[in-house]
Amino acid sequence: AFFNARSATPIRLSRHPYVFTVWDLCHRDHPEFPEVFANREFERREQVLKTVLPKAVAVIADSNSGADKIAQWYGVDRPRIHVIPFLPSVGVRTYAAGGRTSSPLAVRRKYGLPEDYIFYPAQMWAHKNHLYLFEGIAELKSRHGLSIGAALSGGDKGNQDYLRDCAQALGIADQIFFLGFVDDDEIPALYDGAKALVMPSYFGPTNLPPLEAALLGCPVIYADQPTFHAQMGDAALYCDLNDPASLAEHLRTILQDASTVERLKAAGSALTGTLNEATTTQKLQYIFDAYALKRRRWKT
């Protein structure tokens, strides 16, 4: 059995060995956020991981950092942990290859977006740190006299009303656009038309949107964390999550410094050029072939 997300189902399996995927361990990294501590969510995650991981035939992680934590915290032998990085979604890859069913102009018109906007596709969880984004936009206006919109896609996880109130208090409510869930074919067009992807999330160790943005030539502004540097290298600008002025300065750069924008686009293109589905397939095939060799030793 192959699980490509966290699941309690392996606990109930009695006849099937399994491969298990762990994309993040953020309940350990940042246990203070309500989405991982409230209603005993932390305990539920720990119960699953402590029970399931030691028995897995193989464990898939998104990065070396993630793999090291799995080994350290859950006692899994490091050679049984296989690093398979995220790939941009099929829709984004199709759009990048020319298979386009939407356009930046179409999504701007549909959602009433200004010509200058940043994009952040993320559920409205506290750890996604939308408030920092709002503070940076407010700083951009007060310090530099510049205005930019923010297109926010994703569902409300109980935090959206609070975020609306914060935007109002900061005097930028007319610059914030809550899009809710959008069609899959609109996501690439939203990246394509944006001045930048801004992702000030606390959770990692890696994330998918920066890779998708880089593939589509959208500059990336990311949180200044070591694992994010390891993921994106020089294909992003990194903002200090303790200082919204840091984000404001990066936004000013994106709006006014064409050479930096071109550098980020070139670095993003080089980075995403190293990611391909064939590598992912080869790594999965290695895992399955190694199991198949052993599986021949007994009868069903």
PDB file of C-alpha atoms in Angstrom:
ATOM      1  CA  ALA A   1       0.000   0.000   0.000  1.00  0.00           C
ATOM      2  CA  PHE A   2       1.221   3.499  -0.825  1.00  0.00           C
ATOM      3  CA  PHE A   3       0.174   6.554   1.195  1.00  0.00           C
ATOM      4  CA  ASN A   4       1.133   9.933  -0.248  1.00  0.00           C
ATOM      5  CA  ALA A   5      -0.197  11.922   2.724  1.00  0.00           C
ATOM      6  CA  ARG A   6      -0.466  11.445   6.485  1.00  0.00           C
ATOM      7  CA  SER A   7      -3.113   8.829   7.303  1.00  0.00           C
ATOM      8  CA  ALA A   8      -4.125   6.626  10.227  1.00  0.00           C
ATOM      9  CA  THR A   9      -5.148   3.798   7.883  1.00  0.00           C
ATOM     10  CA  PRO A  10      -1.825   1.886   8.142  1.00  0.00           C
ATOM     11  CA  ILE A  11      -2.589   1.302  11.824  1.00  0.00           C
ATOM     12  CA  ARG A  12      -5.464  -0.918  10.712  1.00  0.00           C
ATOM     13  CA  LEU A  13      -3.586  -2.834   8.016  1.00  0.00           C
ATOM     14  CA  SER A  14      -2.815  -6.446   8.905  1.00  0.00           C
ATOM     15  CA  ARG A  15      -1.701  -7.954   5.573  1.00  0.00           C
ATOM     16  CA  HIS A  16      -0.137  -5.145   3.567  1.00  0.00           C
ATOM     17  CA  PRO A  17       3.300  -3.627   4.054  1.00  0.00           C
ATOM     18  CA  TYR A  18       3.243   0.048   3.124  1.00  0.00           C
ATOM     19  CA  VAL A  19       5.153   3.110   1.992  1.00  0.00           C
ATOM     20  CA  PHE A  20       4.314   6.270   3.943  1.00  0.00           C
ATOM     21  CA  THR A  21       4.829   9.918   2.999  1.00  0.00           C
ATOM     22  CA  VAL A  22       5.575  12.738   5.466  1.00  0.00           C
ATOM     23  CA  TRP A  23       5.489  16.187   3.857  1.00  0.00           C
ATOM     24  CA  ASP A  24       5.997  18.120   7.085  1.00  0.00           C
ATOM     25  CA  LEU A  25       6.366  17.849  10.841  1.00  0.00           C
ATOM     26  CA  CYS A  26       5.243  21.386  11.590  1.00  0.00           C
ATOM     27  CA  HIS A  27       3.302  20.412  14.697  1.00  0.00           C
ATOM     28  CA  ARG A  28       6.752  19.755  16.180  1.00  0.00           C
ATOM     29  CA  ASP A  29       8.428  22.792  14.630  1.00  0.00           C
ATOM     30  CA  HIS A  30       5.733  25.296  15.662  1.00  0.00           C
ATOM     31  CA  PRO A  31       3.399  23.683  18.237  1.00  0.00           C
ATOM     32  CA  GLU A  32       2.063  27.088  19.348  1.00  0.00           C
ATOM     33  CA  PHE A  33      -0.232  27.541  16.344  1.00  0.00           C
ATOM     34  CA  PRO A  34      -3.877  26.629  17.047  1.00  0.00           C
ATOM     35  CA  GLU A  35      -4.224  24.478  13.947  1.00  0.00           C
ATOM     36  CA  VAL A  36      -1.708  22.013  15.405  1.00  0.00           C
ATOM     37  CA  PHE A  37      -2.355  22.280  19.164  1.00  0.00           C
ATOM     38  CA  ALA A  38      -6.117  22.882  19.549  1.00  0.00           C
ATOM     39  CA  ASN A  39      -8.544  19.985  20.076  1.00  0.00           C
ATOM     40  CA  ARG A  40      -5.625  17.604  20.672  1.00  0.00           C
ATOM     41  CA  GLU A  41      -4.473  17.805  17.056  1.00  0.00           C
ATOM     42  CA  PHE A  42      -0.850  17.523  18.210  1.00  0.00           C
ATOM     43  CA  GLU A  43      -1.596  14.274  20.040  1.00  0.00           C
ATOM     44  CA  ARG A  44      -3.472  12.822  17.043  1.00  0.00           C
ATOM     45  CA  ARG A  45      -0.562  13.488  14.738  1.00  0.00           C
ATOM     46  CA  GLU A  46       1.942  12.033  17.162  1.00  0.00           C
ATOM     47  CA  GLN A  47      -0.123   8.882  17.665  1.00  0.00           C
ATOM     48  CA  VAL A  48      -0.187   8.226  13.941  1.00  0.00           C
ATOM     49  CA  LEU A  49       3.455   8.999  13.265  1.00  0.00           C
ATOM     50  CA  LYS A  50       4.880   7.120  16.242  1.00  0.00           C
ATOM     51  CA  THR A  51       2.857   4.030  15.367  1.00  0.00           C
ATOM     52  CA  VAL A  52       3.099   4.054  11.590  1.00  0.00           C
ATOM     53  CA  LEU A  53       6.608   5.253  10.709  1.00  0.00           C
ATOM     54  CA  PRO A  54       8.772   2.572  12.388  1.00  0.00           C
ATOM     55  CA  LYS A  55       6.847  -0.160  10.530  1.00  0.00           C
ATOM     56  CA  ALA A  56       6.928   1.432   7.072  1.00  0.00           C
ATOM     57  CA  VAL A  57       8.828  -0.349   4.313  1.00  0.00           C
ATOM     58  CA  ALA A  58       9.945   3.081   3.167  1.00  0.00           C
ATOM     59  CA  VAL A  59       9.230   6.663   4.192  1.00  0.00           C
ATOM     60  CA  ILE A  60       9.142   9.527   1.703  1.00  0.00           C
ATOM     61  CA  ALA A  61      10.224  13.018   2.767  1.00  0.00           C
ATOM     62  CA  ASP A  62      10.244  16.288   0.854  1.00  0.00           C
ATOM     63  CA  SER A  63      13.794  17.319   1.783  1.00  0.00           C
ATOM     64  CA  ASN A  64      16.954  16.257   3.572  1.00  0.00           C
ATOM     65  CA  SER A  65      15.953  18.414   6.512  1.00  0.00           C
ATOM     66  CA  GLY A  66      12.599  16.659   6.742  1.00  0.00           C
ATOM     67  CA  ALA A  67      14.247  13.256   6.429  1.00  0.00           C
ATOM     68  CA  ASP A  68      16.686  14.029   9.239  1.00  0.00           C
ATOM     69  CA  LYS A  69      13.844  15.040  11.557  1.00  0.00           C
ATOM     70  CA  ILE A  70      11.887  11.870  10.790  1.00  0.00           C
ATOM     71  CA  ALA A  71      14.946   9.816  11.694  1.00  0.00           C
ATOM     72  CA  GLN A  72      15.666  11.803  14.850  1.00  0.00           C
ATOM     73  CA  TRP A  73      12.140  12.127  16.243  1.00  0.00           C
ATOM     74  CA  TYR A  74      10.575   8.813  15.215  1.00  0.00           C
ATOM     75  CA  GLY A  75      13.455   6.359  15.218  1.00  0.00           C
ATOM     76  CA  VAL A  76      13.379   5.498  11.515  1.00  0.00           C
ATOM     77  CA  ASP A  77      16.683   4.306  10.055  1.00  0.00           C
ATOM     78  CA  ARG A  78      17.898   7.056   7.715  1.00  0.00           C
ATOM     79  CA  PRO A  79      18.488   4.696   4.724  1.00  0.00           C
ATOM     80  CA  ARG A  80      14.768   3.845   4.767  1.00  0.00           C
ATOM     81  CA  ILE A  81      13.850   7.508   4.268  1.00  0.00           C
ATOM     82  CA  HIS A  82      13.798   8.625   0.638  1.00  0.00           C
ATOM     83  CA  VAL A  83      13.873  12.293  -0.353  1.00  0.00           C
ATOM     84  CA  ILE A  84      11.519  13.150  -3.218  1.00  0.00           C
ATOM     85  CA  PRO A  85      11.058  16.929  -3.592  1.00  0.00           C
ATOM     86  CA  PHE A  86       7.796  18.581  -4.571  1.00  0.00           C
ATOM     87  CA  LEU A  87       7.026  19.069  -8.252  1.00  0.00           C
ATOM     88  CA  PRO A  88       4.869  21.909  -9.565  1.00  0.00           C
ATOM     89  CA  SER A  89       1.305  20.731 -10.140  1.00  0.00           C
ATOM     90  CA  VAL A  90       0.312  19.189 -13.457  1.00  0.00           C
ATOM     91  CA  GLY A  91      -1.832  22.241 -14.214  1.00  0.00           C
ATOM     92  CA  VAL A  92       1.068  24.623 -13.671  1.00  0.00           C
ATOM     93  CA  ARG A  93       3.420  22.483 -15.754  1.00  0.00           C
ATOM     94  CA  THR A  94       0.847  22.285 -18.547  1.00  0.00           C
ATOM     95  CA  TYR A  95       0.403  26.074 -18.518  1.00  0.00           C
ATOM     96  CA  ALA A  96       4.167  26.602 -18.575  1.00  0.00           C
ATOM     97  CA  ALA A  97       4.390  24.311 -21.609  1.00  0.00           C
ATOM     98  CA  GLY A  98       1.830  26.388 -23.484  1.00  0.00           C
ATOM     99  CA  GLY A  99      -1.398  24.544 -22.655  1.00  0.00           C
ATOM    100  CA  ARG A 100      -3.322  27.565 -21.388  1.00  0.00           C
ATOM    101  CA  THR A 101      -7.060  27.730 -20.741  1.00  0.00           C
ATOM    102  CA  SER A 102      -6.970  31.022 -18.827  1.00  0.00           C
ATOM    103  CA  SER A 103      -4.925  34.230 -18.888  1.00  0.00           C
ATOM    104  CA  PRO A 104      -3.731  36.972 -16.527  1.00  0.00           C
ATOM    105  CA  LEU A 105      -6.175  39.415 -18.103  1.00  0.00           C
ATOM    106  CA  ALA A 106      -9.093  37.000 -17.669  1.00  0.00           C
ATOM    107  CA  VAL A 107      -8.435  36.425 -13.958  1.00  0.00           C
ATOM    108  CA  ARG A 108      -7.864  40.121 -13.288  1.00  0.00           C
ATOM    109  CA  ARG A 109     -11.206  40.931 -14.862  1.00  0.00           C
ATOM    110  CA  LYS A 110     -13.025  38.089 -13.110  1.00  0.00           C
ATOM    111  CA  TYR A 111     -11.786  38.987  -9.624  1.00  0.00           C
ATOM    112  CA  GLY A 112     -11.476  42.752 -10.052  1.00  0.00           C
ATOM    113  CA  LEU A 113      -7.731  42.736  -9.414  1.00  0.00           C
ATOM    114  CA  PRO A 114      -5.501  45.757 -10.018  1.00  0.00           C
ATOM    115  CA  GLU A 115      -2.723  45.513 -12.564  1.00  0.00           C
ATOM    116  CA  ASP A 116      -0.131  45.468  -9.767  1.00  0.00           C
ATOM    117  CA  TYR A 117      -0.837  42.650  -7.316  1.00  0.00           C
ATOM    118  CA  ILE A 118       0.982  39.928  -5.442  1.00  0.00           C
ATOM    119  CA  PHE A 119      -0.385  36.399  -5.185  1.00  0.00           C
ATOM    120  CA  TYR A 120      -0.563  34.103  -2.150  1.00  0.00           C
ATOM    121  CA  PRO A 121      -2.351  30.763  -2.536  1.00  0.00           C
ATOM    122  CA  ALA A 122      -2.886  29.502   1.015  1.00  0.00           C
ATOM    123  CA  GLN A 123      -5.645  28.424   3.359  1.00  0.00           C
ATOM    124  CA  MET A 124      -6.523  31.009   5.989  1.00  0.00           C
ATOM    125  CA  TRP A 125      -4.618  29.290   8.786  1.00  0.00           C
ATOM    126  CA  ALA A 126      -2.712  31.382  11.324  1.00  0.00           C
ATOM    127  CA  HIS A 127       0.633  29.830  10.402  1.00  0.00           C
ATOM    128  CA  LYS A 128       0.263  31.055   6.817  1.00  0.00           C
ATOM    129  CA  ASN A 129       0.905  34.506   8.292  1.00  0.00           C
ATOM    130  CA  HIS A 130      -1.358  36.625   6.111  1.00  0.00           C
ATOM    131  CA  LEU A 131      -1.218  39.355   8.744  1.00  0.00           C
ATOM    132  CA  TYR A 132       2.499  39.852   8.112  1.00  0.00           C
ATOM    133  CA  LEU A 133       1.720  40.255   4.435  1.00  0.00           C
ATOM    134  CA  PHE A 134      -0.860  42.937   5.281  1.00  0.00           C
ATOM    135  CA  GLU A 135       1.621  44.729   7.532  1.00  0.00           C
ATOM    136  CA  GLY A 136       4.205  44.718   4.764  1.00  0.00           C
ATOM    137  CA  ILE A 137       1.727  46.200   2.280  1.00  0.00           C
ATOM    138  CA  ALA A 138       0.811  48.900   4.817  1.00  0.00           C
ATOM    139  CA  GLU A 139       4.528  49.658   5.347  1.00  0.00           C
ATOM    140  CA  LEU A 140       5.010  49.887   1.582  1.00  0.00           C
ATOM    141  CA  LYS A 141       2.318  52.547   1.435  1.00  0.00           C
ATOM    142  CA  SER A 142       3.435  54.559   4.477  1.00  0.00           C
ATOM    143  CA  ARG A 143       7.220  54.360   3.920  1.00  0.00           C
ATOM    144  CA  HIS A 144       7.465  54.419   0.143  1.00  0.00           C
ATOM    145  CA  GLY A 145       4.132  55.808  -1.035  1.00  0.00           C
ATOM    146  CA  LEU A 146       3.525  52.716  -3.167  1.00  0.00           C
ATOM    147  CA  SER A 147       0.367  50.642  -3.445  1.00  0.00           C
ATOM    148  CA  ILE A 148      -0.032  47.011  -4.450  1.00  0.00           C
ATOM    149  CA  GLY A 149      -2.953  44.611  -4.271  1.00  0.00           C
ATOM    150  CA  ALA A 150      -2.931  41.135  -2.738  1.00  0.00           C
ATOM    151  CA  ALA A 151      -4.833  38.249  -4.333  1.00  0.00           C
ATOM    152  CA  LEU A 152      -5.431  35.555  -1.715  1.00  0.00           C
ATOM    153  CA  SER A 153      -6.805  32.211  -2.825  1.00  0.00           C
ATOM    154  CA  GLY A 154      -7.793  29.434  -0.439  1.00  0.00           C
ATOM    155  CA  GLY A 155     -10.473  28.534   2.058  1.00  0.00           C
ATOM    156  CA  ASP A 156     -11.347  30.152   5.367  1.00  0.00           C
ATOM    157  CA  LYS A 157     -10.051  28.100   8.296  1.00  0.00           C
ATOM    158  CA  GLY A 158     -11.742  30.330  10.875  1.00  0.00           C
ATOM    159  CA  ASN A 159      -9.307  33.207  10.549  1.00  0.00           C
ATOM    160  CA  GLN A 160     -10.678  35.195   7.602  1.00  0.00           C
ATOM    161  CA  ASP A 161     -12.952  37.574   9.519  1.00  0.00           C
ATOM    162  CA  TYR A 162     -10.031  38.451  11.777  1.00  0.00           C
ATOM    163  CA  LEU A 163      -7.859  39.105   8.728  1.00  0.00           C
ATOM    164  CA  ARG A 164     -10.517  41.360   7.199  1.00  0.00           C
ATOM    165  CA  ASP A 165     -10.604  43.361  10.433  1.00  0.00           C
ATOM    166  CA  CYS A 166      -6.805  43.632  10.417  1.00  0.00           C
ATOM    167  CA  ALA A 167      -6.760  44.873   6.824  1.00  0.00           C
ATOM    168  CA  GLN A 168      -9.380  47.471   7.734  1.00  0.00           C
ATOM    169  CA  ALA A 169      -7.396  48.624  10.772  1.00  0.00           C
ATOM    170  CA  LEU A 170      -4.239  48.949   8.668  1.00  0.00           C
ATOM    171  CA  GLY A 171      -6.074  51.061   6.089  1.00  0.00           C
ATOM    172  CA  ILE A 172      -5.524  48.620   3.215  1.00  0.00           C
ATOM    173  CA  ALA A 173      -8.895  46.836   3.019  1.00  0.00           C
ATOM    174  CA  ASP A 174      -9.387  48.009  -0.572  1.00  0.00           C
ATOM    175  CA  GLN A 175      -6.081  46.392  -1.564  1.00  0.00           C
ATOM    176  CA  ILE A 176      -6.909  42.900  -0.250  1.00  0.00           C
ATOM    177  CA  PHE A 177      -8.840  40.444  -2.429  1.00  0.00           C
ATOM    178  CA  PHE A 178     -10.122  37.231  -0.824  1.00  0.00           C
ATOM    179  CA  LEU A 179     -10.750  34.967  -3.813  1.00  0.00           C
ATOM    180  CA  GLY A 180     -11.767  31.814  -1.942  1.00  0.00           C
ATOM    181  CA  PHE A 181     -11.118  28.582  -3.807  1.00  0.00           C
ATOM    182  CA  VAL A 182     -10.460  29.199  -7.502  1.00  0.00           C
ATOM    183  CA  ASP A 183     -10.550  26.877 -10.498  1.00  0.00           C
ATOM    184  CA  ASP A 184      -7.393  24.851 -11.085  1.00  0.00           C
ATOM    185  CA  ASP A 185      -6.838  26.422 -14.492  1.00  0.00           C
ATOM    186  CA  GLU A 186      -6.900  29.911 -12.940  1.00  0.00           C
ATOM    187  CA  ILE A 187      -4.026  29.276 -10.544  1.00  0.00           C
ATOM    188  CA  PRO A 188      -1.278  29.442 -13.206  1.00  0.00           C
ATOM    189  CA  ALA A 189      -2.781  32.608 -14.679  1.00  0.00           C
ATOM    190  CA  LEU A 190      -2.824  34.234 -11.224  1.00  0.00           C
ATOM    191  CA  TYR A 191       0.895  33.453 -10.836  1.00  0.00           C
ATOM    192  CA  ASP A 192       1.582  34.638 -14.359  1.00  0.00           C
ATOM    193  CA  GLY A 193      -0.051  38.015 -13.846  1.00  0.00           C
ATOM    194  CA  ALA A 194       1.341  38.689 -10.369  1.00  0.00           C
ATOM    195  CA  LYS A 195       4.248  40.974  -9.607  1.00  0.00           C
ATOM    196  CA  ALA A 196       5.434  38.347  -7.117  1.00  0.00           C
ATOM    197  CA  LEU A 197       4.439  35.373  -5.045  1.00  0.00           C
ATOM    198  CA  VAL A 198       4.728  36.360  -1.387  1.00  0.00           C
ATOM    199  CA  MET A 199       4.832  33.392   1.003  1.00  0.00           C
ATOM    200  CA  PRO A 200       5.517  34.411   4.623  1.00  0.00           C
ATOM    201  CA  SER A 201       4.462  31.021   6.031  1.00  0.00           C
ATOM    202  CA  TYR A 202       6.110  29.661   9.164  1.00  0.00           C
ATOM    203  CA  PHE A 203       5.615  26.040   8.107  1.00  0.00           C
ATOM    204  CA  GLY A 204       8.018  24.046   5.951  1.00  0.00           C
ATOM    205  CA  PRO A 205      10.584  22.615   5.473  1.00  0.00           C
ATOM    206  CA  THR A 206       9.576  23.249   1.847  1.00  0.00           C
ATOM    207  CA  ASN A 207       6.482  24.540   0.082  1.00  0.00           C
ATOM    208  CA  LEU A 208       4.972  24.038  -3.355  1.00  0.00           C
ATOM    209  CA  PRO A 209       3.933  27.605  -4.404  1.00  0.00           C
ATOM    210  CA  PRO A 210       7.501  28.990  -4.670  1.00  0.00           C
ATOM    211  CA  LEU A 211       8.384  26.274  -7.178  1.00  0.00           C
ATOM    212  CA  GLU A 212       5.225  26.873  -9.183  1.00  0.00           C
ATOM    213  CA  ALA A 213       5.824  30.621  -9.227  1.00  0.00           C
ATOM    214  CA  ALA A 214       9.452  30.173 -10.304  1.00  0.00           C
ATOM    215  CA  LEU A 215       8.425  27.861 -13.148  1.00  0.00           C
ATOM    216  CA  LEU A 216       6.024  30.522 -14.450  1.00  0.00           C
ATOM    217  CA  GLY A 217       8.481  33.415 -14.208  1.00  0.00           C
ATOM    218  CA  CYS A 218       6.850  34.956 -11.141  1.00  0.00           C
ATOM    219  CA  PRO A 219       9.399  36.412  -8.663  1.00  0.00           C
ATOM    220  CA  VAL A 220       9.328  34.826  -5.209  1.00  0.00           C
ATOM    221  CA  ILE A 221       9.438  36.526  -1.803  1.00  0.00           C
ATOM    222  CA  TYR A 222       9.815  33.860   0.887  1.00  0.00           C
ATOM    223  CA  ALA A 223      10.236  33.744   4.651  1.00  0.00           C
ATOM    224  CA  ASP A 224      13.839  33.940   5.824  1.00  0.00           C
ATOM    225  CA  GLN A 225      14.274  30.415   7.172  1.00  0.00           C
ATOM    226  CA  PRO A 226      17.230  28.050   6.558  1.00  0.00           C
ATOM    227  CA  THR A 227      15.142  25.291   4.964  1.00  0.00           C
ATOM    228  CA  PHE A 228      13.533  27.796   2.588  1.00  0.00           C
ATOM    229  CA  HIS A 229      16.973  29.007   1.535  1.00  0.00           C
ATOM    230  CA  ALA A 230      17.914  25.367   0.930  1.00  0.00           C
ATOM    231  CA  GLN A 231      14.837  24.913  -1.253  1.00  0.00           C
ATOM    232  CA  MET A 232      15.041  28.082  -3.381  1.00  0.00           C
ATOM    233  CA  GLY A 233      18.627  29.335  -3.124  1.00  0.00           C
ATOM    234  CA  ASP A 234      19.093  32.612  -4.998  1.00  0.00           C
ATOM    235  CA  ALA A 235      15.721  32.218  -6.762  1.00  0.00           C
ATOM    236  CA  ALA A 236      13.922  34.184  -4.021  1.00  0.00           C
ATOM    237  CA  LEU A 237      14.112  37.260  -1.830  1.00  0.00           C
ATOM    238  CA  TYR A 238      13.852  36.457   1.879  1.00  0.00           C
ATOM    239  CA  CYS A 239      11.906  38.567   4.371  1.00  0.00           C
ATOM    240  CA  ASP A 240      12.388  38.804   8.127  1.00  0.00           C
ATOM    241  CA  LEU A 241       9.121  37.646   9.721  1.00  0.00           C
ATOM    242  CA  ASN A 242       9.852  39.829  12.753  1.00  0.00           C
ATOM    243  CA  ASP A 243      10.007  42.991  10.631  1.00  0.00           C
ATOM    244  CA  PRO A 244       7.275  43.907   8.094  1.00  0.00           C
ATOM    245  CA  ALA A 245       9.550  46.672   6.792  1.00  0.00           C
ATOM    246  CA  SER A 246      11.702  43.887   5.358  1.00  0.00           C
ATOM    247  CA  LEU A 247       8.799  42.748   3.197  1.00  0.00           C
ATOM    248  CA  ALA A 248       7.963  46.350   2.247  1.00  0.00           C
ATOM    249  CA  GLU A 249      11.512  46.845   0.974  1.00  0.00           C
ATOM    250  CA  HIS A 250      11.332  43.672  -1.125  1.00  0.00           C
ATOM    251  CA  LEU A 251       7.986  44.757  -2.574  1.00  0.00           C
ATOM    252  CA  ARG A 252       9.487  48.139  -3.456  1.00  0.00           C
ATOM    253  CA  THR A 253      12.339  46.321  -5.175  1.00  0.00           C
ATOM    254  CA  ILE A 254       9.937  44.158  -7.186  1.00  0.00           C
ATOM    255  CA  LEU A 255       8.014  47.246  -8.318  1.00  0.00           C
ATOM    256  CA  GLN A 256      10.999  49.444  -9.137  1.00  0.00           C
ATOM    257  CA  ASP A 257      14.097  47.330  -9.821  1.00  0.00           C
ATOM    258  CA  ALA A 258      13.728  45.550 -13.164  1.00  0.00           C
ATOM    259  CA  SER A 259      17.217  44.019 -13.005  1.00  0.00           C
ATOM    260  CA  THR A 260      16.433  42.229  -9.726  1.00  0.00           C
ATOM    261  CA  VAL A 261      13.168  40.941 -11.172  1.00  0.00           C
ATOM    262  CA  GLU A 262      14.990  39.547 -14.206  1.00  0.00           C
ATOM    263  CA  ARG A 263      17.648  37.966 -11.985  1.00  0.00           C
ATOM    264  CA  LEU A 264      14.983  36.226  -9.904  1.00  0.00           C
ATOM    265  CA  LYS A 265      13.207  34.977 -13.019  1.00  0.00           C
ATOM    266  CA  ALA A 266      16.445  33.570 -14.453  1.00  0.00           C
ATOM    267  CA  ALA A 267      17.374  31.882 -11.180  1.00  0.00           C
ATOM    268  CA  GLY A 268      13.863  30.445 -10.871  1.00  0.00           C
ATOM    269  CA  SER A 269      14.020  29.067 -14.401  1.00  0.00           C
ATOM    270  CA  ALA A 270      17.380  27.415 -13.693  1.00  0.00           C
ATOM    271  CA  LEU A 271      16.085  25.914 -10.443  1.00  0.00           C
ATOM    272  CA  THR A 272      12.860  24.495 -11.846  1.00  0.00           C
ATOM    273  CA  GLY A 273      14.731  23.164 -14.854  1.00  0.00           C
ATOM    274  CA  THR A 274      16.315  20.588 -12.538  1.00  0.00           C
ATOM    275  CA  LEU A 275      12.921  19.242 -11.417  1.00  0.00           C
ATOM    276  CA  ASN A 276      11.245  16.617 -13.550  1.00  0.00           C
ATOM    277  CA  GLU A 277       8.752  13.805 -13.228  1.00  0.00           C
ATOM    278  CA  ALA A 278      11.239  11.214 -14.476  1.00  0.00           C
ATOM    279  CA  THR A 279      13.412  11.660 -11.386  1.00  0.00           C
ATOM    280  CA  THR A 280      10.396  11.212  -9.118  1.00  0.00           C
ATOM    281  CA  THR A 281       9.360   8.094 -11.039  1.00  0.00           C
ATOM    282  CA  GLN A 282      12.852   6.608 -10.792  1.00  0.00           C
ATOM    283  CA  LYS A 283      12.963   7.097  -7.035  1.00  0.00           C
ATOM    284  CA  LEU A 284       9.541   5.518  -6.554  1.00  0.00           C
ATOM    285  CA  GLN A 285      10.486   2.652  -8.871  1.00  0.00           C
ATOM    286  CA  TYR A 286      13.578   1.969  -6.776  1.00  0.00           C
ATOM    287  CA  ILE A 287      11.414   1.690  -3.644  1.00  0.00           C
ATOM    288  CA  PHE A 288       8.874  -0.628  -5.289  1.00  0.00           C
ATOM    289  CA  ASP A 289      11.495  -2.792  -7.009  1.00  0.00           C
ATOM    290  CA  ALA A 290      13.402  -3.271  -3.754  1.00  0.00           C
ATOM    291  CA  TYR A 291      10.208  -4.439  -2.085  1.00  0.00           C
ATOM    292  CA  ALA A 292       9.259  -6.660  -5.047  1.00  0.00           C
ATOM    293  CA  LEU A 293      12.597  -8.472  -4.797  1.00  0.00           C
ATOM    294  CA  LYS A 294      11.918  -9.396  -1.180  1.00  0.00           C
ATOM    295  CA  ARG A 295       8.247 -10.125  -1.826  1.00  0.00           C
ATOM    296  CA  ARG A 296       9.196 -13.049  -4.052  1.00  0.00           C
ATOM    297  CA  ARG A 297      10.430 -14.909  -0.953  1.00  0.00           C
ATOM    298  CA  TRP A 298       6.935 -15.892   0.228  1.00  0.00           C
ATOM    299  CA  LYS A 299       3.615 -17.071  -1.150  1.00  0.00           C
ATOM    300  CA  THR A 300       0.422 -15.019  -0.857  1.00  0.00           C
TER     301      THR A 300
END
